[in-house]
């Protein structure tokens, strides 16, 4: 996720490569970024002391170790953005022991191509800082500012949602091959059709059922297929899957 954000920032030209520092313990895997001019280091403390915005993109169990590694150098003018799943803003502030602006961001992997859906929540930030972080993620896709209590729901719908969509597209490819296409053509048709359907909703602000009405001729093939999918539990299985993912986060 950290490298995907760096790639997105480079592609969008939001900032210069030389203004980005990416840290990880094993920096050998960051060669592609360093060749493009991004600074790479395993020294978190040095990276934080030379930066203004810190994006924390580690696994939840690594948070406390990483926060400790730069705790002595972080100060109230820093802005910390955590993309870590399930770690509360309050826990980060308590761990640091200083009152600094902390954002939680829940992007998805499409951030690498500037097509993320990112949900943001914030505590103790000035309006200019909120505007800046909003702008940063807006260059990497779309942004919704949400209450922190909705972050688990945002994780499911926005981040796990990429996997659900992929499985939907994969099923279309499988079906497409069964009805005559080779895999490459079926993949292109399935992915572009889903992209176009999503763009219709985003650009026109219409409801999915309005768009479905335009495609379903009475007694036609679309409604016959759709109704069969519903008889087989299509919408219900998706809703149950979303609720199961959510319960897994909330109840463990
Ligand atoms: N994948 C998604 O779709 C998605 C979406 C939204 C949010 N998230 C959240 O984003 C976070 C990162 O996810 P991910 O999939 O990118 O995990 P990941 O691939 O394991 O990346 C974590 C990175 O942290 C580095 N790291 C670990 N300890 C470090 C330390 N002490 N100092 C510096 N770097 C350190 C690791 O590199 P080294 O081992 O080399 O140090 C690794 O590159 C998670 O909390 C996840 O829940 C993920």
JSON list of C-alpha atoms and ligand atoms in Angstrom, two decimals, residues 1 23-26 44 57-60 62 65-66 83-85 106-107 109 159, ligand 1:
[
{"chain": "A", "resi": 1, "resn": "UNK", "atom": "CA", "xyz": [0.00, 0.00, 0.00]},
{"chain": "A", "resi": 23, "resn": "UNK", "atom": "CA", "xyz": [11.01, 3.59, 4.30]},
{"chain": "A", "resi": 24, "resn": "UNK", "atom": "CA", "xyz": [11.07, -0.13, 4.90]},
{"chain": "A", "resi": 25, "resn": "UNK", "atom": "CA", "xyz": [13.50, -2.42, 6.67]},
{"chain": "A", "resi": 26, "resn": "UNK", "atom": "CA", "xyz": [14.48, -4.25, 3.50]},
{"chain": "A", "resi": 44, "resn": "UNK", "atom": "CA", "xyz": [12.19, 5.92, 9.96]},
{"chain": "A", "resi": 57, "resn": "UNK", "atom": "CA", "xyz": [1.31, 1.93, 5.92]},
{"chain": "A", "resi": 58, "resn": "UNK", "atom": "CA", "xyz": [2.35, -1.09, 7.97]},
{"chain": "A", "resi": 59, "resn": "UNK", "atom": "CA", "xyz": [0.49, -4.11, 9.29]},
{"chain": "A", "resi": 60, "resn": "UNK", "atom": "CA", "xyz": [-1.51, -3.42, 12.47]},
{"chain": "A", "resi": 62, "resn": "UNK", "atom": "CA", "xyz": [3.84, -3.43, 13.38]},
{"chain": "A", "resi": 65, "resn": "UNK", "atom": "CA", "xyz": [7.25, -0.66, 16.85]},
{"chain": "A", "resi": 66, "resn": "UNK", "atom": "CA", "xyz": [7.19, 1.78, 13.94]},
{"chain": "A", "resi": 83, "resn": "UNK", "atom": "CA", "xyz": [-3.81, 3.66, 6.39]},
{"chain": "A", "resi": 84, "resn": "UNK", "atom": "CA", "xyz": [-3.54, 0.85, 8.94]},
{"chain": "A", "resi": 85, "resn": "UNK", "atom": "CA", "xyz": [-6.69, -1.20, 9.28]},
{"chain": "A", "resi": 106, "resn": "UNK", "atom": "CA", "xyz": [-8.81, 3.74, 3.95]},
{"chain": "A", "resi": 107, "resn": "UNK", "atom": "CA", "xyz": [-7.73, 3.62, 0.31]},
{"chain": "A", "resi": 109, "resn": "UNK", "atom": "CA", "xyz": [-5.09, -0.88, -4.26]},
{"chain": "A", "resi": 159, "resn": "UNK", "atom": "CA", "xyz": [-10.90, -1.98, 0.25]},
{"chain": "B", "resi": 1, "resn": "LIG", "atom": "N1", "xyz": [-3.96, -3.89, 0.71]},
{"chain": "B", "resi": 1, "resn": "LIG", "atom": "C1", "xyz": [-5.04, -3.12, 0.75]},
{"chain": "B", "resi": 1, "resn": "LIG", "atom": "O1", "xyz": [-5.95, -3.13, -0.10]},
{"chain": "B", "resi": 1, "resn": "LIG", "atom": "C2", "xyz": [-5.21, -2.16, 1.88]},
{"chain": "B", "resi": 1, "resn": "LIG", "atom": "C3", "xyz": [-6.19, -1.15, 1.78]},
{"chain": "B", "resi": 1, "resn": "LIG", "atom": "C4", "xyz": [-6.30, -0.23, 2.80]},
{"chain": "B", "resi": 1, "resn": "LIG", "atom": "C5", "xyz": [-5.47, -0.33, 3.91]},
{"chain": "B", "resi": 1, "resn": "LIG", "atom": "N2", "xyz": [-4.55, -1.33, 4.00]},
{"chain": "B", "resi": 1, "resn": "LIG", "atom": "C6", "xyz": [-3.71, -1.38, 5.20]},
{"chain": "B", "resi": 1, "resn": "LIG", "atom": "O2", "xyz": [-2.43, -0.89, 4.85]},
{"chain": "B", "resi": 1, "resn": "LIG", "atom": "C7", "xyz": [-1.47, -1.49, 5.72]},
{"chain": "B", "resi": 1, "resn": "LIG", "atom": "C8", "xyz": [-0.35, -2.05, 4.88]},
{"chain": "B", "resi": 1, "resn": "LIG", "atom": "O3", "xyz": [-0.87, -3.11, 4.09]},
{"chain": "B", "resi": 1, "resn": "LIG", "atom": "P1", "xyz": [0.02, -3.81, 2.99]},
{"chain": "B", "resi": 1, "resn": "LIG", "atom": "O4", "xyz": [-0.84, -4.78, 2.31]},
{"chain": "B", "resi": 1, "resn": "LIG", "atom": "O5", "xyz": [0.73, -2.77, 2.17]},
{"chain": "B", "resi": 1, "resn": "LIG", "atom": "O6", "xyz": [1.10, -4.57, 3.93]},
{"chain": "B", "resi": 1, "resn": "LIG", "atom": "P2", "xyz": [2.57, -5.03, 3.57]},
{"chain": "B", "resi": 1, "resn": "LIG", "atom": "O7", "xyz": [2.69, -5.37, 2.13]},
{"chain": "B", "resi": 1, "resn": "LIG", "atom": "O8", "xyz": [2.98, -6.04, 4.61]},
{"chain": "B", "resi": 1, "resn": "LIG", "atom": "O9", "xyz": [3.41, -3.72, 3.80]},
{"chain": "B", "resi": 1, "resn": "LIG", "atom": "C9", "xyz": [3.87, -3.32, 5.05]},
{"chain": "B", "resi": 1, "resn": "LIG", "atom": "C10", "xyz": [5.22, -2.66, 4.83]},
{"chain": "B", "resi": 1, "resn": "LIG", "atom": "O10", "xyz": [5.68, -2.17, 6.08]},
{"chain": "B", "resi": 1, "resn": "LIG", "atom": "C11", "xyz": [7.11, -2.33, 6.07]},
{"chain": "B", "resi": 1, "resn": "LIG", "atom": "N3", "xyz": [7.57, -2.33, 7.45]},
{"chain": "B", "resi": 1, "resn": "LIG", "atom": "C12", "xyz": [7.30, -3.23, 8.42]},
{"chain": "B", "resi": 1, "resn": "LIG", "atom": "N4", "xyz": [7.94, -2.90, 9.56]},
{"chain": "B", "resi": 1, "resn": "LIG", "atom": "C13", "xyz": [8.62, -1.75, 9.29]},
{"chain": "B", "resi": 1, "resn": "LIG", "atom": "C14", "xyz": [9.47, -0.92, 10.07]},
{"chain": "B", "resi": 1, "resn": "LIG", "atom": "N5", "xyz": [9.77, -1.20, 11.35]},
{"chain": "B", "resi": 1, "resn": "LIG", "atom": "N6", "xyz": [9.97, 0.17, 9.48]},
{"chain": "B", "resi": 1, "resn": "LIG", "atom": "C15", "xyz": [9.72, 0.47, 8.18]},
{"chain": "B", "resi": 1, "resn": "LIG", "atom": "N7", "xyz": [8.92, -0.28, 7.40]},
{"chain": "B", "resi": 1, "resn": "LIG", "atom": "C16", "xyz": [8.39, -1.38, 7.96]},
{"chain": "B", "resi": 1, "resn": "LIG", "atom": "C17", "xyz": [7.32, -3.67, 5.36]},
{"chain": "B", "resi": 1, "resn": "LIG", "atom": "O11", "xyz": [8.59, -3.76, 4.75]},
{"chain": "B", "resi": 1, "resn": "LIG", "atom": "P3", "xyz": [9.84, -4.45, 5.52]},
{"chain": "B", "resi": 1, "resn": "LIG", "atom": "O12", "xyz": [9.36, -5.78, 6.00]},
{"chain": "B", "resi": 1, "resn": "LIG", "atom": "O13", "xyz": [10.91, -4.52, 4.49]},
{"chain": "B", "resi": 1, "resn": "LIG", "atom": "O14", "xyz": [10.18, -3.53, 6.64]},
{"chain": "B", "resi": 1, "resn": "LIG", "atom": "C18", "xyz": [6.25, -3.62, 4.28]},
{"chain": "B", "resi": 1, "resn": "LIG", "atom": "O15", "xyz": [6.75, -3.07, 3.08]},
{"chain": "B", "resi": 1, "resn": "LIG", "atom": "C19", "xyz": [-2.19, -2.56, 6.53]},
{"chain": "B", "resi": 1, "resn": "LIG", "atom": "O16", "xyz": [-2.46, -2.09, 7.82]},
{"chain": "B", "resi": 1, "resn": "LIG", "atom": "C20", "xyz": [-3.46, -2.79, 5.74]},
{"chain": "B", "resi": 1, "resn": "LIG", "atom": "O17", "xyz": [-4.51, -3.20, 6.55]},
{"chain": "B", "resi": 1, "resn": "LIG", "atom": "C21", "xyz": [-4.37, -2.21, 2.99]}
]
